[in-house]
């Protein structure tokens, strides 16, 4: 068995001119996530949201812009991909941590 590759940790930090409640709702509600998650040219549909440690967020991201649709087709990727994040820590309006892998890239292991 080959040794497992070292896992890289990525931390994202950003400041917004918004109240804590507004930002929390954008990250923790179906409506909030669907309103902003994903790159331009894609839409997101939350399929499951269980906001607790061990709970998960399952969402589908679909290419909607003609340019993105063409790119996805040429890359041999489906227009819709489903992703899953598992929450590890949830402290309302203070801390939100989750783990998410990328498992939709052709010929690349998750």
PDB file of N, CA and C in Angstrom:
ATOM      1  N   UNK A   1       0.841  -1.182   0.000  1.00  0.00           N
ATOM      2  CA  UNK A   1       0.000   0.000   0.000  1.00  0.00           C
ATOM      3  C   UNK A   1       0.883   1.242   0.000  1.00  0.00           C
ATOM      4  N   UNK A   2       0.598   2.185  -0.858  1.00  0.00           N
ATOM      5  CA  UNK A   2       1.386   3.417  -0.944  1.00  0.00           C
ATOM      6  C   UNK A   2       1.048   4.333   0.225  1.00  0.00           C
ATOM      7  N   UNK A   3       2.047   5.045   0.751  1.00  0.00           N
ATOM      8  CA  UNK A   3       1.751   5.974   1.845  1.00  0.00           C
ATOM      9  C   UNK A   3       0.801   7.069   1.365  1.00  0.00           C
ATOM     10  N   UNK A   4      -0.056   7.500   2.264  1.00  0.00           N
ATOM     11  CA  UNK A   4      -1.021   8.545   1.918  1.00  0.00           C
ATOM     12  C   UNK A   4      -0.287   9.873   1.750  1.00  0.00           C
ATOM     13  N   UNK A   5      -0.645  10.583   0.720  1.00  0.00           N
ATOM     14  CA  UNK A   5      -0.035  11.892   0.461  1.00  0.00           C
ATOM     15  C   UNK A   5      -0.390  12.851   1.594  1.00  0.00           C
ATOM     16  N   UNK A   6       0.521  13.750   1.889  1.00  0.00           N
ATOM     17  CA  UNK A   6       0.264  14.752   2.920  1.00  0.00           C
ATOM     18  C   UNK A   6      -0.926  15.614   2.493  1.00  0.00           C
ATOM     19  N   UNK A   7      -1.814  15.863   3.428  1.00  0.00           N
ATOM     20  CA  UNK A   7      -2.985  16.681   3.125  1.00  0.00           C
ATOM     21  C   UNK A   7      -2.626  18.151   3.305  1.00  0.00           C
ATOM     22  N   UNK A   8      -2.988  18.935   2.325  1.00  0.00           N
ATOM     23  CA  UNK A   8      -2.750  20.369   2.419  1.00  0.00           C
ATOM     24  C   UNK A   8      -3.956  21.023   3.063  1.00  0.00           C
ATOM     25  N   UNK A   9      -3.702  22.005   3.871  1.00  0.00           N
ATOM     26  CA  UNK A   9      -4.765  22.747   4.526  1.00  0.00           C
ATOM     27  C   UNK A   9      -4.865  24.115   3.861  1.00  0.00           C
ATOM     28  N   UNK A  10      -6.085  24.502   3.528  1.00  0.00           N
ATOM     29  CA  UNK A  10      -6.321  25.803   2.921  1.00  0.00           C
ATOM     30  C   UNK A  10      -7.223  26.595   3.857  1.00  0.00           C
ATOM     31  N   UNK A  11      -6.831  27.785   4.176  1.00  0.00           N
ATOM     32  CA  UNK A  11      -7.637  28.665   5.012  1.00  0.00           C
ATOM     33  C   UNK A  11      -8.009  29.885   4.190  1.00  0.00           C
ATOM     34  N   UNK A  12      -9.299  30.174   4.138  1.00  0.00           N
ATOM     35  CA  UNK A  12      -9.789  31.349   3.424  1.00  0.00           C
ATOM     36  C   UNK A  12     -10.245  32.376   4.446  1.00  0.00           C
ATOM     37  N   UNK A  13      -9.839  33.596   4.245  1.00  0.00           N
ATOM     38  CA  UNK A  13     -10.263  34.663   5.141  1.00  0.00           C
ATOM     39  C   UNK A  13     -10.623  35.867   4.301  1.00  0.00           C
ATOM     40  N   UNK A  14     -11.739  36.476   4.624  1.00  0.00           N
ATOM     41  CA  UNK A  14     -12.197  37.622   3.846  1.00  0.00           C
ATOM     42  C   UNK A  14     -13.024  38.527   4.739  1.00  0.00           C
ATOM     43  N   UNK A  15     -12.977  39.812   4.510  1.00  0.00           N
ATOM     44  CA  UNK A  15     -13.757  40.781   5.288  1.00  0.00           C
ATOM     45  C   UNK A  15     -14.895  41.314   4.429  1.00  0.00           C
ATOM     46  N   UNK A  16     -16.050  41.505   5.047  1.00  0.00           N
ATOM     47  CA  UNK A  16     -17.225  42.018   4.357  1.00  0.00           C
ATOM     48  C   UNK A  16     -17.840  43.132   5.177  1.00  0.00           C
ATOM     49  N   UNK A  17     -18.429  44.090   4.508  1.00  0.00           N
ATOM     50  CA  UNK A  17     -19.168  45.143   5.173  1.00  0.00           C
ATOM     51  C   UNK A  17     -20.604  44.641   5.358  1.00  0.00           C
ATOM     52  N   UNK A  18     -20.778  43.737   6.322  1.00  0.00           N
ATOM     53  CA  UNK A  18     -22.087  43.131   6.590  1.00  0.00           C
ATOM     54  C   UNK A  18     -22.131  42.747   8.065  1.00  0.00           C
ATOM     55  N   UNK A  19     -23.323  42.577   8.561  1.00  0.00           N
ATOM     56  CA  UNK A  19     -23.455  42.159   9.958  1.00  0.00           C
ATOM     57  C   UNK A  19     -23.094  40.676  10.078  1.00  0.00           C
ATOM     58  N   UNK A  20     -22.724  40.281  11.259  1.00  0.00           N
ATOM     59  CA  UNK A  20     -22.407  38.877  11.519  1.00  0.00           C
ATOM     60  C   UNK A  20     -23.593  37.985  11.175  1.00  0.00           C
ATOM     61  N   UNK A  21     -24.798  38.419  11.498  1.00  0.00           N
ATOM     62  CA  UNK A  21     -25.992  37.629  11.203  1.00  0.00           C
ATOM     63  C   UNK A  21     -26.171  37.430   9.703  1.00  0.00           C
ATOM     64  N   UNK A  22     -25.912  38.474   8.912  1.00  0.00           N
ATOM     65  CA  UNK A  22     -26.046  38.361   7.451  1.00  0.00           C
ATOM     66  C   UNK A  22     -25.041  37.363   6.884  1.00  0.00           C
ATOM     67  N   UNK A  23     -23.805  37.464   7.320  1.00  0.00           N
ATOM     68  CA  UNK A  23     -22.772  36.553   6.823  1.00  0.00           C
ATOM     69  C   UNK A  23     -23.061  35.128   7.275  1.00  0.00           C
ATOM     70  N   UNK A  24     -23.464  34.953   8.527  1.00  0.00           N
ATOM     71  CA  UNK A  24     -23.787  33.612   9.030  1.00  0.00           C
ATOM     72  C   UNK A  24     -24.899  32.986   8.191  1.00  0.00           C
ATOM     73  N   UNK A  25     -25.934  33.768   7.899  1.00  0.00           N
ATOM     74  CA  UNK A  25     -27.047  33.254   7.097  1.00  0.00           C
ATOM     75  C   UNK A  25     -26.612  32.883   5.677  1.00  0.00           C
ATOM     76  N   UNK A  26     -25.678  33.631   5.095  1.00  0.00           N
ATOM     77  CA  UNK A  26     -25.194  33.310   3.750  1.00  0.00           C
ATOM     78  C   UNK A  26     -24.463  31.971   3.721  1.00  0.00           C
ATOM     79  N   UNK A  27     -23.806  31.610   4.815  1.00  0.00           N
ATOM     80  CA  UNK A  27     -23.031  30.366   4.881  1.00  0.00           C
ATOM     81  C   UNK A  27     -23.811  29.183   5.441  1.00  0.00           C
ATOM     82  N   UNK A  28     -24.955  29.436   6.080  1.00  0.00           N
ATOM     83  CA  UNK A  28     -25.601  28.351   6.832  1.00  0.00           C
ATOM     84  C   UNK A  28     -27.066  28.102   6.492  1.00  0.00           C
ATOM     85  N   UNK A  29     -27.593  28.778   5.484  1.00  0.00           N
ATOM     86  CA  UNK A  29     -28.978  28.529   5.093  1.00  0.00           C
ATOM     87  C   UNK A  29     -29.026  28.154   3.612  1.00  0.00           C
ATOM     88  N   UNK A  30     -30.040  27.389   3.257  1.00  0.00           N
ATOM     89  CA  UNK A  30     -30.227  26.982   1.857  1.00  0.00           C
ATOM     90  C   UNK A  30     -30.290  28.214   0.949  1.00  0.00           C
ATOM     91  N   UNK A  31     -31.107  29.178   1.335  1.00  0.00           N
ATOM     92  CA  UNK A  31     -31.285  30.382   0.531  1.00  0.00           C
ATOM     93  C   UNK A  31     -29.974  31.164   0.427  1.00  0.00           C
ATOM     94  N   UNK A  32     -29.260  31.266   1.532  1.00  0.00           N
ATOM     95  CA  UNK A  32     -28.004  32.004   1.521  1.00  0.00           C
ATOM     96  C   UNK A  32     -26.972  31.352   0.627  1.00  0.00           C
ATOM     97  N   UNK A  33     -26.761  30.062   0.788  1.00  0.00           N
ATOM     98  CA  UNK A  33     -25.762  29.339  -0.010  1.00  0.00           C
ATOM     99  C   UNK A  33     -26.108  29.415  -1.496  1.00  0.00           C
ATOM    100  N   UNK A  34     -27.360  29.182  -1.824  1.00  0.00           N
ATOM    101  CA  UNK A  34     -27.769  29.200  -3.235  1.00  0.00           C
ATOM    102  C   UNK A  34     -27.619  30.586  -3.859  1.00  0.00           C
ATOM    103  N   UNK A  35     -27.609  31.636  -3.035  1.00  0.00           N
ATOM    104  CA  UNK A  35     -27.536  32.999  -3.573  1.00  0.00           C
ATOM    105  C   UNK A  35     -26.131  33.415  -3.987  1.00  0.00           C
ATOM    106  N   UNK A  36     -25.100  32.716  -3.514  1.00  0.00           N
ATOM    107  CA  UNK A  36     -23.750  33.197  -3.822  1.00  0.00           C
ATOM    108  C   UNK A  36     -22.712  32.120  -4.109  1.00  0.00           C
ATOM    109  N   UNK A  37     -22.951  30.889  -3.713  1.00  0.00           N
ATOM    110  CA  UNK A  37     -21.927  29.859  -3.812  1.00  0.00           C
ATOM    111  C   UNK A  37     -21.617  29.518  -5.261  1.00  0.00           C
ATOM    112  N   UNK A  38     -20.378  29.295  -5.560  1.00  0.00           N
ATOM    113  CA  UNK A  38     -19.966  28.868  -6.898  1.00  0.00           C
ATOM    114  C   UNK A  38     -19.514  30.015  -7.771  1.00  0.00           C
ATOM    115  N   UNK A  39     -18.804  29.667  -8.831  1.00  0.00           N
ATOM    116  CA  UNK A  39     -18.297  30.699  -9.745  1.00  0.00           C
ATOM    117  C   UNK A  39     -19.386  31.237 -10.656  1.00  0.00           C
ATOM    118  N   UNK A  40     -19.081  32.354 -11.318  1.00  0.00           N
ATOM    119  CA  UNK A  40     -20.011  32.927 -12.290  1.00  0.00           C
ATOM    120  C   UNK A  40     -20.285  31.903 -13.388  1.00  0.00           C
ATOM    121  N   UNK A  41     -21.523  31.877 -13.853  1.00  0.00           N
ATOM    122  CA  UNK A  41     -21.890  30.951 -14.920  1.00  0.00           C
ATOM    123  C   UNK A  41     -22.398  29.623 -14.408  1.00  0.00           C
ATOM    124  N   UNK A  42     -22.546  29.491 -13.091  1.00  0.00           N
ATOM    125  CA  UNK A  42     -23.051  28.268 -12.476  1.00  0.00           C
ATOM    126  C   UNK A  42     -24.157  28.622 -11.491  1.00  0.00           C
ATOM    127  N   UNK A  43     -25.087  27.704 -11.300  1.00  0.00           N
ATOM    128  CA  UNK A  43     -26.093  27.857 -10.256  1.00  0.00           C
ATOM    129  C   UNK A  43     -25.906  26.713  -9.269  1.00  0.00           C
ATOM    130  N   UNK A  44     -26.390  26.920  -8.056  1.00  0.00           N
ATOM    131  CA  UNK A  44     -26.252  25.926  -6.998  1.00  0.00           C
ATOM    132  C   UNK A  44     -27.619  25.606  -6.422  1.00  0.00           C
ATOM    133  N   UNK A  45     -27.850  24.313  -6.204  1.00  0.00           N
ATOM    134  CA  UNK A  45     -29.077  23.852  -5.548  1.00  0.00           C
ATOM    135  C   UNK A  45     -28.668  23.017  -4.343  1.00  0.00           C
ATOM    136  N   UNK A  46     -29.045  23.481  -3.153  1.00  0.00           N
ATOM    137  CA  UNK A  46     -28.757  22.743  -1.923  1.00  0.00           C
ATOM    138  C   UNK A  46     -29.734  21.584  -1.830  1.00  0.00           C
ATOM    139  N   UNK A  47     -29.202  20.380  -1.687  1.00  0.00           N
ATOM    140  CA  UNK A  47     -30.041  19.177  -1.589  1.00  0.00           C
ATOM    141  C   UNK A  47     -30.193  18.690  -0.162  1.00  0.00           C
ATOM    142  N   UNK A  48     -29.203  18.990   0.676  1.00  0.00           N
ATOM    143  CA  UNK A  48     -29.279  18.631   2.094  1.00  0.00           C
ATOM    144  C   UNK A  48     -28.416  19.608   2.875  1.00  0.00           C
ATOM    145  N   UNK A  49     -28.924  20.030   4.017  1.00  0.00           N
ATOM    146  CA  UNK A  49     -28.182  20.929   4.883  1.00  0.00           C
ATOM    147  C   UNK A  49     -28.476  20.531   6.327  1.00  0.00           C
ATOM    148  N   UNK A  50     -27.507  19.876   6.958  1.00  0.00           N
ATOM    149  CA  UNK A  50     -27.632  19.401   8.335  1.00  0.00           C
ATOM    150  C   UNK A  50     -26.534  20.090   9.135  1.00  0.00           C
ATOM    151  N   UNK A  51     -26.848  21.263   9.644  1.00  0.00           N
ATOM    152  CA  UNK A  51     -25.873  22.157  10.254  1.00  0.00           C
ATOM    153  C   UNK A  51     -25.589  21.762  11.709  1.00  0.00           C
ATOM    154  N   UNK A  52     -24.742  20.749  11.855  1.00  0.00           N
ATOM    155  CA  UNK A  52     -24.299  20.279  13.177  1.00  0.00           C
ATOM    156  C   UNK A  52     -23.014  19.487  12.959  1.00  0.00           C
ATOM    157  N   UNK A  53     -22.177  19.372  13.987  1.00  0.00           N
ATOM    158  CA  UNK A  53     -20.979  18.545  13.818  1.00  0.00           C
ATOM    159  C   UNK A  53     -21.362  17.131  13.368  1.00  0.00           C
ATOM    160  N   UNK A  54     -20.732  16.669  12.303  1.00  0.00           N
ATOM    161  CA  UNK A  54     -21.064  15.372  11.718  1.00  0.00           C
ATOM    162  C   UNK A  54     -22.150  15.452  10.666  1.00  0.00           C
ATOM    163  N   UNK A  55     -22.855  16.576  10.604  1.00  0.00           N
ATOM    164  CA  UNK A  55     -23.883  16.773   9.589  1.00  0.00           C
ATOM    165  C   UNK A  55     -23.237  17.173   8.276  1.00  0.00           C
ATOM    166  N   UNK A  56     -24.039  17.202   7.226  1.00  0.00           N
ATOM    167  CA  UNK A  56     -23.444  17.523   5.943  1.00  0.00           C
ATOM    168  C   UNK A  56     -24.225  18.554   5.151  1.00  0.00           C
ATOM    169  N   UNK A  57     -23.527  19.108   4.182  1.00  0.00           N
ATOM    170  CA  UNK A  57     -24.096  19.982   3.174  1.00  0.00           C
ATOM    171  C   UNK A  57     -23.891  19.265   1.853  1.00  0.00           C
ATOM    172  N   UNK A  58     -24.980  18.983   1.163  1.00  0.00           N
ATOM    173  CA  UNK A  58     -24.902  18.364  -0.161  1.00  0.00           C
ATOM    174  C   UNK A  58     -25.546  19.345  -1.130  1.00  0.00           C
ATOM    175  N   UNK A  59     -24.804  19.652  -2.182  1.00  0.00           N
ATOM    176  CA  UNK A  59     -25.338  20.595  -3.166  1.00  0.00           C
ATOM    177  C   UNK A  59     -24.935  20.167  -4.569  1.00  0.00           C
ATOM    178  N   UNK A  60     -25.732  20.604  -5.526  1.00  0.00           N
ATOM    179  CA  UNK A  60     -25.443  20.361  -6.937  1.00  0.00           C
ATOM    180  C   UNK A  60     -25.102  21.696  -7.580  1.00  0.00           C
ATOM    181  N   UNK A  61     -24.006  21.703  -8.335  1.00  0.00           N
ATOM    182  CA  UNK A  61     -23.606  22.896  -9.059  1.00  0.00           C
ATOM    183  C   UNK A  61     -23.771  22.609 -10.548  1.00  0.00           C
ATOM    184  N   UNK A  62     -24.491  23.483 -11.238  1.00  0.00           N
ATOM    185  CA  UNK A  62     -24.810  23.276 -12.646  1.00  0.00           C
ATOM    186  C   UNK A  62     -24.312  24.442 -13.486  1.00  0.00           C
ATOM    187  N   UNK A  63     -23.631  24.110 -14.580  1.00  0.00           N
ATOM    188  CA  UNK A  63     -23.211  25.137 -15.531  1.00  0.00           C
ATOM    189  C   UNK A  63     -24.457  25.693 -16.206  1.00  0.00           C
ATOM    190  N   UNK A  64     -24.592  27.016 -16.226  1.00  0.00           N
ATOM    191  CA  UNK A  64     -25.766  27.656 -16.821  1.00  0.00           C
ATOM    192  C   UNK A  64     -25.403  28.630 -17.933  1.00  0.00           C
ATOM    193  N   UNK A  65     -24.216  29.175 -17.878  1.00  0.00           N
ATOM    194  CA  UNK A  65     -23.750  30.120 -18.888  1.00  0.00           C
ATOM    195  C   UNK A  65     -23.260  29.343 -20.112  1.00  0.00           C
ATOM    196  N   UNK A  66     -23.627  29.774 -21.328  1.00  0.00           N
ATOM    197  CA  UNK A  66     -23.200  29.037 -22.529  1.00  0.00           C
ATOM    198  C   UNK A  66     -21.690  28.785 -22.592  1.00  0.00           C
ATOM    199  N   UNK A  67     -20.893  29.755 -22.168  1.00  0.00           N
ATOM    200  CA  UNK A  67     -19.440  29.589 -22.183  1.00  0.00           C
ATOM    201  C   UNK A  67     -18.999  28.476 -21.219  1.00  0.00           C
ATOM    202  N   UNK A  68     -19.603  28.439 -20.047  1.00  0.00           N
ATOM    203  CA  UNK A  68     -19.274  27.405 -19.062  1.00  0.00           C
ATOM    204  C   UNK A  68     -19.762  26.033 -19.521  1.00  0.00           C
ATOM    205  N   UNK A  69     -20.930  26.001 -20.128  1.00  0.00           N
ATOM    206  CA  UNK A  69     -21.465  24.742 -20.648  1.00  0.00           C
ATOM    207  C   UNK A  69     -20.521  24.174 -21.698  1.00  0.00           C
ATOM    208  N   UNK A  70     -20.057  25.023 -22.598  1.00  0.00           N
ATOM    209  CA  UNK A  70     -19.128  24.577 -23.638  1.00  0.00           C
ATOM    210  C   UNK A  70     -17.830  24.059 -23.015  1.00  0.00           C
ATOM    211  N   UNK A  71     -17.301  24.778 -22.033  1.00  0.00           N
ATOM    212  CA  UNK A  71     -16.065  24.348 -21.371  1.00  0.00           C
ATOM    213  C   UNK A  71     -16.239  22.980 -20.721  1.00  0.00           C
ATOM    214  N   UNK A  72     -17.344  22.803 -19.992  1.00  0.00           N
ATOM    215  CA  UNK A  72     -17.590  21.539 -19.293  1.00  0.00           C
ATOM    216  C   UNK A  72     -17.688  20.380 -20.286  1.00  0.00           C
ATOM    217  N   UNK A  73     -18.387  20.597 -21.371  1.00  0.00           N
ATOM    218  CA  UNK A  73     -18.532  19.550 -22.383  1.00  0.00           C
ATOM    219  C   UNK A  73     -17.183  19.191 -22.998  1.00  0.00           C
ATOM    220  N   UNK A  74     -16.398  20.203 -23.359  1.00  0.00           N
ATOM    221  CA  UNK A  74     -15.084  19.953 -23.957  1.00  0.00           C
ATOM    222  C   UNK A  74     -14.141  19.239 -22.988  1.00  0.00           C
ATOM    223  N   UNK A  75     -14.301  19.500 -21.695  1.00  0.00           N
ATOM    224  CA  UNK A  75     -13.448  18.874 -20.679  1.00  0.00           C
ATOM    225  C   UNK A  75     -13.935  17.470 -20.319  1.00  0.00           C
ATOM    226  N   UNK A  76     -15.070  17.061 -20.894  1.00  0.00           N
ATOM    227  CA  UNK A  76     -15.618  15.743 -20.589  1.00  0.00           C
ATOM    228  C   UNK A  76     -16.250  15.666 -19.214  1.00  0.00           C
ATOM    229  N   UNK A  77     -16.677  16.808 -18.712  1.00  0.00           N
ATOM    230  CA  UNK A  77     -17.282  16.869 -17.377  1.00  0.00           C
ATOM    231  C   UNK A  77     -18.794  17.020 -17.503  1.00  0.00           C
ATOM    232  N   UNK A  78     -19.525  16.472 -16.547  1.00  0.00           N
ATOM    233  CA  UNK A  78     -20.980  16.655 -16.567  1.00  0.00           C
ATOM    234  C   UNK A  78     -21.330  18.116 -16.297  1.00  0.00           C
ATOM    235  N   UNK A  79     -22.480  18.545 -16.794  1.00  0.00           N
ATOM    236  CA  UNK A  79     -22.903  19.926 -16.561  1.00  0.00           C
ATOM    237  C   UNK A  79     -23.294  20.157 -15.109  1.00  0.00           C
ATOM    238  N   UNK A  80     -23.706  19.098 -14.421  1.00  0.00           N
ATOM    239  CA  UNK A  80     -24.059  19.185 -13.015  1.00  0.00           C
ATOM    240  C   UNK A  80     -23.178  18.228 -12.227  1.00  0.00           C
ATOM    241  N   UNK A  81     -22.597  18.736 -11.153  1.00  0.00           N
ATOM    242  CA  UNK A  81     -21.824  17.890 -10.252  1.00  0.00           C
ATOM    243  C   UNK A  81     -22.372  18.056  -8.843  1.00  0.00           C
ATOM    244  N   UNK A  82     -22.367  16.968  -8.103  1.00  0.00           N
ATOM    245  CA  UNK A  82     -22.820  17.015  -6.718  1.00  0.00           C
ATOM    246  C   UNK A  82     -21.611  16.996  -5.802  1.00  0.00           C
ATOM    247  N   UNK A  83     -21.635  17.830  -4.784  1.00  0.00           N
ATOM    248  CA  UNK A  83     -20.541  17.918  -3.825  1.00  0.00           C
ATOM    249  C   UNK A  83     -21.090  17.773  -2.413  1.00  0.00           C
ATOM    250  N   UNK A  84     -20.186  17.361  -1.517  1.00  0.00           N
ATOM    251  CA  UNK A  84     -20.583  17.143  -0.127  1.00  0.00           C
ATOM    252  C   UNK A  84     -19.517  17.718   0.796  1.00  0.00           C
ATOM    253  N   UNK A  85     -19.963  18.442   1.791  1.00  0.00           N
ATOM    254  CA  UNK A  85     -19.094  18.949   2.851  1.00  0.00           C
ATOM    255  C   UNK A  85     -19.615  18.373   4.160  1.00  0.00           C
ATOM    256  N   UNK A  86     -18.712  18.023   5.070  1.00  0.00           N
ATOM    257  CA  UNK A  86     -19.101  17.496   6.378  1.00  0.00           C
ATOM    258  C   UNK A  86     -18.661  18.502   7.439  1.00  0.00           C
ATOM    259  N   UNK A  87     -19.615  18.970   8.222  1.00  0.00           N
ATOM    260  CA  UNK A  87     -19.320  19.948   9.265  1.00  0.00           C
ATOM    261  C   UNK A  87     -18.593  19.275  10.423  1.00  0.00           C
ATOM    262  N   UNK A  88     -17.510  19.907  10.870  1.00  0.00           N
ATOM    263  CA  UNK A  88     -16.765  19.380  12.012  1.00  0.00           C
ATOM    264  C   UNK A  88     -16.967  20.233  13.256  1.00  0.00           C
ATOM    265  N   UNK A  89     -17.316  21.489  13.070  1.00  0.00           N
ATOM    266  CA  UNK A  89     -17.503  22.380  14.209  1.00  0.00           C
ATOM    267  C   UNK A  89     -18.520  23.449  13.837  1.00  0.00           C
ATOM    268  N   UNK A  90     -19.542  23.602  14.660  1.00  0.00           N
ATOM    269  CA  UNK A  90     -20.564  24.614  14.412  1.00  0.00           C
ATOM    270  C   UNK A  90     -20.862  25.316  15.733  1.00  0.00           C
ATOM    271  N   UNK A  91     -20.448  26.552  15.825  1.00  0.00           N
ATOM    272  CA  UNK A  91     -20.785  27.398  16.975  1.00  0.00           C
ATOM    273  C   UNK A  91     -21.491  28.608  16.381  1.00  0.00           C
ATOM    274  N   UNK A  92     -22.821  28.662  16.498  1.00  0.00           N
ATOM    275  CA  UNK A  92     -23.591  29.710  15.825  1.00  0.00           C
ATOM    276  C   UNK A  92     -23.008  31.108  15.995  1.00  0.00           C
ATOM    277  N   UNK A  93     -22.852  31.760  14.844  1.00  0.00           N
ATOM    278  CA  UNK A  93     -22.366  33.136  14.728  1.00  0.00           C
ATOM    279  C   UNK A  93     -20.967  33.354  15.287  1.00  0.00           C
ATOM    280  N   UNK A  94     -20.201  32.249  15.470  1.00  0.00           N
ATOM    281  CA  UNK A  94     -18.830  32.374  15.975  1.00  0.00           C
ATOM    282  C   UNK A  94     -17.824  31.572  15.159  1.00  0.00           C
ATOM    283  N   UNK A  95     -18.205  30.342  14.815  1.00  0.00           N
ATOM    284  CA  UNK A  95     -17.233  29.464  14.168  1.00  0.00           C
ATOM    285  C   UNK A  95     -17.953  28.407  13.331  1.00  0.00           C
ATOM    286  N   UNK A  96     -17.434  28.193  12.121  1.00  0.00           N
ATOM    287  CA  UNK A  96     -17.985  27.180  11.224  1.00  0.00           C
ATOM    288  C   UNK A  96     -16.812  26.498  10.539  1.00  0.00           C
ATOM    289  N   UNK A  97     -16.704  25.185  10.700  1.00  0.00           N
ATOM    290  CA  UNK A  97     -15.617  24.431  10.069  1.00  0.00           C
ATOM    291  C   UNK A  97     -16.202  23.209   9.385  1.00  0.00           C
ATOM    292  N   UNK A  98     -15.651  22.895   8.215  1.00  0.00           N
ATOM    293  CA  UNK A  98     -16.106  21.727   7.473  1.00  0.00           C
ATOM    294  C   UNK A  98     -14.974  21.198   6.616  1.00  0.00           C
ATOM    295  N   UNK A  99     -15.141  19.965   6.163  1.00  0.00           N
ATOM    296  CA  UNK A  99     -14.193  19.334   5.256  1.00  0.00           C
ATOM    297  C   UNK A  99     -14.925  19.037   3.963  1.00  0.00           C
ATOM    298  N   UNK A 100     -14.259  19.337   2.851  1.00  0.00           N
ATOM    299  CA  UNK A 100     -14.864  19.087   1.546  1.00  0.00           C
ATOM    300  C   UNK A 100     -13.776  18.656   0.584  1.00  0.00           C
ATOM    301  N   UNK A 101     -14.057  17.667  -0.193  1.00  0.00           N
ATOM    302  CA  UNK A 101     -13.107  17.198  -1.204  1.00  0.00           C
ATOM    303  C   UNK A 101     -13.630  17.495  -2.584  1.00  0.00           C
ATOM    304  N   UNK A 102     -12.738  17.529  -3.546  1.00  0.00           N
ATOM    305  CA  UNK A 102     -13.127  17.693  -4.951  1.00  0.00           C
ATOM    306  C   UNK A 102     -13.104  16.327  -5.601  1.00  0.00           C
ATOM    307  N   UNK A 103     -14.250  15.835  -6.016  1.00  0.00           N
ATOM    308  CA  UNK A 103     -14.312  14.498  -6.624  1.00  0.00           C
ATOM    309  C   UNK A 103     -14.994  14.514  -7.994  1.00  0.00           C
ATOM    310  N   UNK A 104     -14.898  15.626  -8.687  1.00  0.00           N
ATOM    311  CA  UNK A 104     -15.581  15.759  -9.968  1.00  0.00           C
ATOM    312  C   UNK A 104     -14.636  16.044 -11.129  1.00  0.00           C
ATOM    313  N   UNK A 105     -13.342  16.032 -10.874  1.00  0.00           N
ATOM    314  CA  UNK A 105     -12.378  16.365 -11.923  1.00  0.00           C
ATOM    315  C   UNK A 105     -11.978  15.088 -12.658  1.00  0.00           C
ATOM    316  N   UNK A 106     -12.194  15.015 -13.970  1.00  0.00           N
ATOM    317  CA  UNK A 106     -11.868  13.803 -14.710  1.00  0.00           C
ATOM    318  C   UNK A 106     -10.390  13.421 -14.570  1.00  0.00           C
ATOM    319  N   UNK A 107     -10.154  12.121 -14.383  1.00  0.00           N
ATOM    320  CA  UNK A 107      -8.813  11.553 -14.297  1.00  0.00           C
ATOM    321  C   UNK A 107      -7.981  12.060 -13.112  1.00  0.00           C
ATOM    322  N   UNK A 108      -8.641  12.626 -12.103  1.00  0.00           N
ATOM    323  CA  UNK A 108      -7.970  13.079 -10.892  1.00  0.00           C
ATOM    324  C   UNK A 108      -8.664  12.418  -9.706  1.00  0.00           C
ATOM    325  N   UNK A 109      -7.868  11.750  -8.853  1.00  0.00           N
ATOM    326  CA  UNK A 109      -8.462  11.096  -7.675  1.00  0.00           C
ATOM    327  C   UNK A 109      -9.009  12.162  -6.733  1.00  0.00           C
ATOM    328  N   UNK A 110     -10.112  11.857  -6.042  1.00  0.00           N
ATOM    329  CA  UNK A 110     -10.680  12.835  -5.097  1.00  0.00           C
ATOM    330  C   UNK A 110      -9.677  13.244  -4.026  1.00  0.00           C
TER     331      UNK A 110
END
